Amino acid sequence: MRMAELSERSGTPVPTIKYYLREGLLPRGERTGRNQARYSEEHLRRLRLVRALTDVGGLPIAAVREILSRVDSPGTSTHRLLGHTLASLPPPVKESGDVDEEDVKRVQDMAGRLGWHVYPGTRKAIALAEVVATYRRAGHPLSDTVLDRYAAVAEHTARVDLDVIAGISETDEILESTVVHIVLGDTLMAVLRRLAQTNESARRSGAVADDG
Amino acid sequence: MRMAELSERSGTPVPTIKYYLREGLLPRGERTGRNQARYSEEHLRRLRLVRALTDVGGLPIAAVREILSRVDSPGTSTHRLLGHTLASLPPPVKESGDVDEEDVKRVQDMAGRLGWHVYPGTRKAIALAEVVATYRRAGHPLSDTVLDRYAAVAEHTARVDLDVIAGISETDEILESTVVHIVLGDTLMAVLRRLAQTNESARRSGAVADDG
């Protein structure tokens, strides 16, 4: 297909496609004339993956390039690739740097109680310490019991996430689907949680849900 | 206490306190002189509630005023108050209005399968339809099975939420705690989910977590 068709089928503007070509995120098409090239279904698939990683996943170009180079290197196992992509996705919290020793320790203690591997100093561990600190500063500190219960629910969610991803077989598809599910999943869970709260609150009071 | 102390103890600037007084969100203090008034612990508690509703919960002043009038009307049951506050909290998704019949029907079908009361046309029902539509448009539609599994996890989360809230006895405290837990809880769950995914992915591949 010509670039115009690639643009239309992927919903990506032509200047963006040209930018990806220059940055090496998308391989060049097969040259068919002085100013023309032909693109394949392979290009379309790769383009969709790049869009998912940048637009949905919010990854910087350098991180996308690294993930793609792993996709293309023979012998990279799907699980390593998946692990790397999961690790690259930025945690959905702004880093304020306003975290105490105490918050960092609480994250490590929680990981210990649950048998999770959480390396101190990594972005995700710091992100969790930030959230724990925010509760504390808002005057409603999370108890260990409550934190552990939420973590147990998160473990259930992650199992659903990984099951969904495991059902997909093409490497490009796995990564694209991972990014879409992980990132959109935050909003999905937040909305479902609101509905479930209203419902659970009504159930406990014996009333019908007063859903606004 | 004087207004300066009220400001310091609540972390609220004096002009903001004056604004709340004018808007009727905070009752006037006891007059002690021409330009002076005395405020009580009651004022401090109410101020913290107003801050939680506006800053953390993102509620408009009109919604805050309505919740406060319910708090103050004798005979309002805690469960009705809680239900109203949960219903007032905006769903964490921007409304695009770009939802098909099909998406709306899927939300209703899901609610039917789970035995949830979800009234069509309410903000939360529309928010969920929007998220379902986003997955579909991104080329990764959610299956019924996956949607139901996520909803089941959300139900678990809501039970933890309600248990936490049920442990608090003062009405003002319940509302403040509800808003803080519900709103910060979205971020908490998203961060915990990221950690759990990395961990679950490593567990399934038999490797040690490569947490970034």
PDB file of N, CA and C in Angstrom, chain A residues 95-155:
ATOM      1  N   GLU A  95       5.745  12.035  40.325  1.00  0.00           N
ATOM      2  CA  GLU A  95       6.730  11.927  41.389  1.00  0.00           C
ATOM      3  C   GLU A  95       6.954  13.298  42.014  1.00  0.00           C
ATOM      4  N   SER A  96       6.696  13.386  43.336  1.00  0.00           N
ATOM      5  CA  SER A  96       6.890  14.661  44.019  1.00  0.00           C
ATOM      6  C   SER A  96       8.218  14.646  44.766  1.00  0.00           C
ATOM      7  N   GLY A  97       8.764  13.444  44.983  1.00  0.00           N
ATOM      8  CA  GLY A  97      10.005  13.327  45.744  1.00  0.00           C
ATOM      9  C   GLY A  97       9.792  13.565  47.235  1.00  0.00           C
ATOM     10  N   ASP A  98       8.516  13.731  47.610  1.00  0.00           N
ATOM     11  CA  ASP A  98       8.194  14.110  48.981  1.00  0.00           C
ATOM     12  C   ASP A  98       7.823  12.867  49.796  1.00  0.00           C
ATOM     13  N   VAL A  99       8.789  11.958  49.908  1.00  0.00           N
ATOM     14  CA  VAL A  99       8.524  10.671  50.540  1.00  0.00           C
ATOM     15  C   VAL A  99       9.465  10.504  51.726  1.00  0.00           C
ATOM     16  N   ASP A 100       8.937  10.017  52.865  1.00  0.00           N
ATOM     17  CA  ASP A 100       9.773   9.786  54.035  1.00  0.00           C
ATOM     18  C   ASP A 100      10.289   8.342  54.051  1.00  0.00           C
ATOM     19  N   GLU A 101      11.362   8.155  54.819  1.00  0.00           N
ATOM     20  CA  GLU A 101      11.897   6.810  55.087  1.00  0.00           C
ATOM     21  C   GLU A 101      10.777   5.851  55.467  1.00  0.00           C
ATOM     22  N   GLU A 102       9.914   6.358  56.353  1.00  0.00           N
ATOM     23  CA  GLU A 102       8.814   5.574  56.906  1.00  0.00           C
ATOM     24  C   GLU A 102       7.907   5.008  55.795  1.00  0.00           C
ATOM     25  N   ASP A 103       7.629   5.825  54.765  1.00  0.00           N
ATOM     26  CA  ASP A 103       6.772   5.382  53.667  1.00  0.00           C
ATOM     27  C   ASP A 103       7.466   4.299  52.836  1.00  0.00           C
ATOM     28  N   VAL A 104       8.763   4.499  52.592  1.00  0.00           N
ATOM     29  CA  VAL A 104       9.556   3.535  51.824  1.00  0.00           C
ATOM     30  C   VAL A 104       9.573   2.195  52.557  1.00  0.00           C
ATOM     31  N   LYS A 105       9.752   2.272  53.871  1.00  0.00           N
ATOM     32  CA  LYS A 105       9.809   1.060  54.681  1.00  0.00           C
ATOM     33  C   LYS A 105       8.461   0.324  54.646  1.00  0.00           C
ATOM     34  N   ARG A 106       7.365   1.092  54.666  1.00  0.00           N
ATOM     35  CA  ARG A 106       6.035   0.459  54.660  1.00  0.00           C
ATOM     36  C   ARG A 106       5.825  -0.342  53.376  1.00  0.00           C
ATOM     37  N   VAL A 107       6.340   0.173  52.248  1.00  0.00           N
ATOM     38  CA  VAL A 107       6.214  -0.541  50.970  1.00  0.00           C
ATOM     39  C   VAL A 107       7.008  -1.851  51.027  1.00  0.00           C
ATOM     40  N   GLN A 108       8.234  -1.772  51.560  1.00  0.00           N
ATOM     41  CA  GLN A 108       9.060  -2.978  51.655  1.00  0.00           C
ATOM     42  C   GLN A 108       8.422  -4.004  52.601  1.00  0.00           C
ATOM     43  N   ASP A 109       7.868  -3.518  53.704  1.00  0.00           N
ATOM     44  CA  ASP A 109       7.230  -4.432  54.661  1.00  0.00           C
ATOM     45  C   ASP A 109       6.028  -5.122  54.025  1.00  0.00           C
ATOM     46  N   MET A 110       5.232  -4.336  53.283  1.00  0.00           N
ATOM     47  CA  MET A 110       4.071  -4.907  52.597  1.00  0.00           C
ATOM     48  C   MET A 110       4.514  -5.996  51.610  1.00  0.00           C
ATOM     49  N   ALA A 111       5.546  -5.678  50.811  1.00  0.00           N
ATOM     50  CA  ALA A 111       6.062  -6.640  49.837  1.00  0.00           C
ATOM     51  C   ALA A 111       6.504  -7.920  50.551  1.00  0.00           C
ATOM     52  N   GLY A 112       7.163  -7.747  51.705  1.00  0.00           N
ATOM     53  CA  GLY A 112       7.610  -8.894  52.484  1.00  0.00           C
ATOM     54  C   GLY A 112       6.440  -9.762  52.935  1.00  0.00           C
ATOM     55  N   ARG A 113       5.395  -9.109  53.459  1.00  0.00           N
ATOM     56  CA  ARG A 113       4.229  -9.871  53.944  1.00  0.00           C
ATOM     57  C   ARG A 113       3.540 -10.623  52.806  1.00  0.00           C
ATOM     58  N   LEU A 114       3.538 -10.027  51.588  1.00  0.00           N
ATOM     59  CA  LEU A 114       2.823 -10.639  50.468  1.00  0.00           C
ATOM     60  C   LEU A 114       3.687 -11.558  49.602  1.00  0.00           C
ATOM     61  N   GLY A 115       5.003 -11.546  49.872  1.00  0.00           N
ATOM     62  CA  GLY A 115       5.893 -12.359  49.047  1.00  0.00           C
ATOM     63  C   GLY A 115       6.104 -11.775  47.657  1.00  0.00           C
ATOM     64  N   TRP A 116       5.970 -10.448  47.532  1.00  0.00           N
ATOM     65  CA  TRP A 116       6.239  -9.791  46.244  1.00  0.00           C
ATOM     66  C   TRP A 116       7.713  -9.401  46.183  1.00  0.00           C
ATOM     67  N   HIS A 117       8.285  -9.424  44.954  1.00  0.00           N
ATOM     68  CA  HIS A 117       9.622  -8.873  44.764  1.00  0.00           C
ATOM     69  C   HIS A 117       9.480  -7.407  44.389  1.00  0.00           C
ATOM     70  N   VAL A 118       9.777  -6.508  45.296  1.00  0.00           N
ATOM     71  CA  VAL A 118       9.698  -5.074  45.000  1.00  0.00           C
ATOM     72  C   VAL A 118      11.046  -4.471  45.378  1.00  0.00           C
ATOM     73  N   TYR A 119      11.850  -4.097  44.362  1.00  0.00           N
ATOM     74  CA  TYR A 119      13.166  -3.569  44.655  1.00  0.00           C
ATOM     75  C   TYR A 119      13.080  -2.116  45.080  1.00  0.00           C
ATOM     76  N   PRO A 120      13.656  -1.781  46.251  1.00  0.00           N
ATOM     77  CA  PRO A 120      13.586  -0.390  46.720  1.00  0.00           C
ATOM     78  C   PRO A 120      14.303   0.519  45.722  1.00  0.00           C
ATOM     79  N   GLY A 121      13.773   1.699  45.545  1.00  0.00           N
ATOM     80  CA  GLY A 121      14.425   2.667  44.662  1.00  0.00           C
ATOM     81  C   GLY A 121      13.926   2.621  43.236  1.00  0.00           C
ATOM     82  N   THR A 122      13.200   1.570  42.860  1.00  0.00           N
ATOM     83  CA  THR A 122      12.650   1.537  41.503  1.00  0.00           C
ATOM     84  C   THR A 122      11.448   2.483  41.433  1.00  0.00           C
ATOM     85  N   ARG A 123      11.106   2.887  40.201  1.00  0.00           N
ATOM     86  CA  ARG A 123      10.045   3.877  40.026  1.00  0.00           C
ATOM     87  C   ARG A 123       8.725   3.430  40.638  1.00  0.00           C
ATOM     88  N   LYS A 124       8.384   2.150  40.467  1.00  0.00           N
ATOM     89  CA  LYS A 124       7.089   1.680  40.967  1.00  0.00           C
ATOM     90  C   LYS A 124       7.065   1.655  42.492  1.00  0.00           C
ATOM     91  N   ALA A 125       8.187   1.255  43.112  1.00  0.00           N
ATOM     92  CA  ALA A 125       8.253   1.224  44.572  1.00  0.00           C
ATOM     93  C   ALA A 125       8.125   2.644  45.125  1.00  0.00           C
ATOM     94  N   ILE A 126       8.789   3.595  44.474  1.00  0.00           N
ATOM     95  CA  ILE A 126       8.718   4.991  44.912  1.00  0.00           C
ATOM     96  C   ILE A 126       7.299   5.526  44.716  1.00  0.00           C
ATOM     97  N   ALA A 127       6.671   5.147  43.587  1.00  0.00           N
ATOM     98  CA  ALA A 127       5.303   5.603  43.316  1.00  0.00           C
ATOM     99  C   ALA A 127       4.357   5.143  44.429  1.00  0.00           C
ATOM    100  N   LEU A 128       4.513   3.898  44.860  1.00  0.00           N
ATOM    101  CA  LEU A 128       3.639   3.398  45.925  1.00  0.00           C
ATOM    102  C   LEU A 128       3.912   4.136  47.231  1.00  0.00           C
ATOM    103  N   ALA A 129       5.199   4.382  47.532  1.00  0.00           N
ATOM    104  CA  ALA A 129       5.546   5.136  48.744  1.00  0.00           C
ATOM    105  C   ALA A 129       4.924   6.534  48.696  1.00  0.00           C
ATOM    106  N   GLU A 130       4.877   7.132  47.495  1.00  0.00           N
ATOM    107  CA  GLU A 130       4.267   8.464  47.335  1.00  0.00           C
ATOM    108  C   GLU A 130       2.772   8.417  47.682  1.00  0.00           C
ATOM    109  N   VAL A 131       2.094   7.382  47.207  1.00  0.00           N
ATOM    110  CA  VAL A 131       0.657   7.282  47.469  1.00  0.00           C
ATOM    111  C   VAL A 131       0.412   7.064  48.970  1.00  0.00           C
ATOM    112  N   VAL A 132       1.224   6.195  49.576  1.00  0.00           N
ATOM    113  CA  VAL A 132       1.120   5.945  51.017  1.00  0.00           C
ATOM    114  C   VAL A 132       1.335   7.259  51.785  1.00  0.00           C
ATOM    115  N   ALA A 133       2.296   8.060  51.331  1.00  0.00           N
ATOM    116  CA  ALA A 133       2.585   9.356  51.968  1.00  0.00           C
ATOM    117  C   ALA A 133       1.407  10.320  51.813  1.00  0.00           C
ATOM    118  N   THR A 134       0.747  10.280  50.645  1.00  0.00           N
ATOM    119  CA  THR A 134      -0.383  11.190  50.403  1.00  0.00           C
ATOM    120  C   THR A 134      -1.535  10.900  51.364  1.00  0.00           C
ATOM    121  N   TYR A 135      -1.849   9.621  51.569  1.00  0.00           N
ATOM    122  CA  TYR A 135      -2.876   9.251  52.547  1.00  0.00           C
ATOM    123  C   TYR A 135      -2.501   9.777  53.928  1.00  0.00           C
ATOM    124  N   ARG A 136      -1.240   9.559  54.292  1.00  0.00           N
ATOM    125  CA  ARG A 136      -0.769   9.961  55.618  1.00  0.00           C
ATOM    126  C   ARG A 136      -0.907  11.467  55.797  1.00  0.00           C
ATOM    127  N   ARG A 137      -0.451  12.233  54.789  1.00  0.00           N
ATOM    128  CA  ARG A 137      -0.517  13.688  54.895  1.00  0.00           C
ATOM    129  C   ARG A 137      -1.947  14.215  54.859  1.00  0.00           C
ATOM    130  N   ALA A 138      -2.866  13.464  54.215  1.00  0.00           N
ATOM    131  CA  ALA A 138      -4.275  13.882  54.167  1.00  0.00           C
ATOM    132  C   ALA A 138      -4.971  13.582  55.507  1.00  0.00           C
ATOM    133  N   GLY A 139      -4.214  12.998  56.454  1.00  0.00           N
ATOM    134  CA  GLY A 139      -4.785  12.720  57.762  1.00  0.00           C
ATOM    135  C   GLY A 139      -5.546  11.403  57.829  1.00  0.00           C
ATOM    136  N   HIS A 140      -5.434  10.573  56.785  1.00  0.00           N
ATOM    137  CA  HIS A 140      -6.098   9.265  56.772  1.00  0.00           C
ATOM    138  C   HIS A 140      -5.106   8.182  56.385  1.00  0.00           C
ATOM    139  N   PRO A 141      -4.131   7.910  57.285  1.00  0.00           N
ATOM    140  CA  PRO A 141      -3.103   6.929  56.938  1.00  0.00           C
ATOM    141  C   PRO A 141      -3.716   5.552  56.680  1.00  0.00           C
ATOM    142  N   LEU A 142      -3.127   4.827  55.749  1.00  0.00           N
ATOM    143  CA  LEU A 142      -3.556   3.460  55.452  1.00  0.00           C
ATOM    144  C   LEU A 142      -2.964   2.533  56.506  1.00  0.00           C
ATOM    145  N   SER A 143      -3.792   1.703  57.107  1.00  0.00           N
ATOM    146  CA  SER A 143      -3.252   0.707  58.032  1.00  0.00           C
ATOM    147  C   SER A 143      -2.637  -0.435  57.218  1.00  0.00           C
ATOM    148  N   ASP A 144      -1.780  -1.233  57.867  1.00  0.00           N
ATOM    149  CA  ASP A 144      -1.192  -2.395  57.187  1.00  0.00           C
ATOM    150  C   ASP A 144      -2.280  -3.327  56.686  1.00  0.00           C
ATOM    151  N   THR A 145      -3.301  -3.536  57.503  1.00  0.00           N
ATOM    152  CA  THR A 145      -4.380  -4.450  57.134  1.00  0.00           C
ATOM    153  C   THR A 145      -5.054  -4.000  55.847  1.00  0.00           C
ATOM    154  N   VAL A 146      -5.387  -2.707  55.786  1.00  0.00           N
ATOM    155  CA  VAL A 146      -6.085  -2.177  54.609  1.00  0.00           C
ATOM    156  C   VAL A 146      -5.166  -2.233  53.386  1.00  0.00           C
ATOM    157  N   LEU A 147      -3.907  -1.832  53.562  1.00  0.00           N
ATOM    158  CA  LEU A 147      -2.946  -1.870  52.454  1.00  0.00           C
ATOM    159  C   LEU A 147      -2.819  -3.293  51.907  1.00  0.00           C
ATOM    160  N   ASP A 148      -2.708  -4.254  52.796  1.00  0.00           N
ATOM    161  CA  ASP A 148      -2.577  -5.655  52.364  1.00  0.00           C
ATOM    162  C   ASP A 148      -3.832  -6.140  51.647  1.00  0.00           C
ATOM    163  N   ARG A 149      -5.005  -5.691  52.113  1.00  0.00           N
ATOM    164  CA  ARG A 149      -6.249  -6.125  51.459  1.00  0.00           C
ATOM    165  C   ARG A 149      -6.329  -5.547  50.050  1.00  0.00           C
ATOM    166  N   TYR A 150      -5.958  -4.269  49.902  1.00  0.00           N
ATOM    167  CA  TYR A 150      -5.953  -3.666  48.557  1.00  0.00           C
ATOM    168  C   TYR A 150      -4.926  -4.377  47.665  1.00  0.00           C
ATOM    169  N   ALA A 151      -3.771  -4.701  48.230  1.00  0.00           N
ATOM    170  CA  ALA A 151      -2.736  -5.376  47.441  1.00  0.00           C
ATOM    171  C   ALA A 151      -3.219  -6.752  46.981  1.00  0.00           C
ATOM    172  N   ALA A 152      -3.970  -7.441  47.842  1.00  0.00           N
ATOM    173  CA  ALA A 152      -4.506  -8.752  47.462  1.00  0.00           C
ATOM    174  C   ALA A 152      -5.478  -8.618  46.295  1.00  0.00           C
ATOM    175  N   VAL A 153      -6.294  -7.553  46.303  1.00  0.00           N
ATOM    176  CA  VAL A 153      -7.211  -7.319  45.192  1.00  0.00           C
ATOM    177  C   VAL A 153      -6.416  -7.001  43.922  1.00  0.00           C
ATOM    178  N   ALA A 154      -5.334  -6.213  44.069  1.00  0.00           N
ATOM    179  CA  ALA A 154      -4.490  -5.874  42.912  1.00  0.00           C
ATOM    180  C   ALA A 154      -3.881  -7.137  42.303  1.00  0.00           C
ATOM    181  N   GLU A 155      -3.561  -8.103  43.162  1.00  0.00           N
ATOM    182  CA  GLU A 155      -3.010  -9.377  42.694  1.00  0.00           C
ATOM    183  C   GLU A 155      -4.041 -10.108  41.827  1.00  0.00           C
TER     184      GLU A 155
END
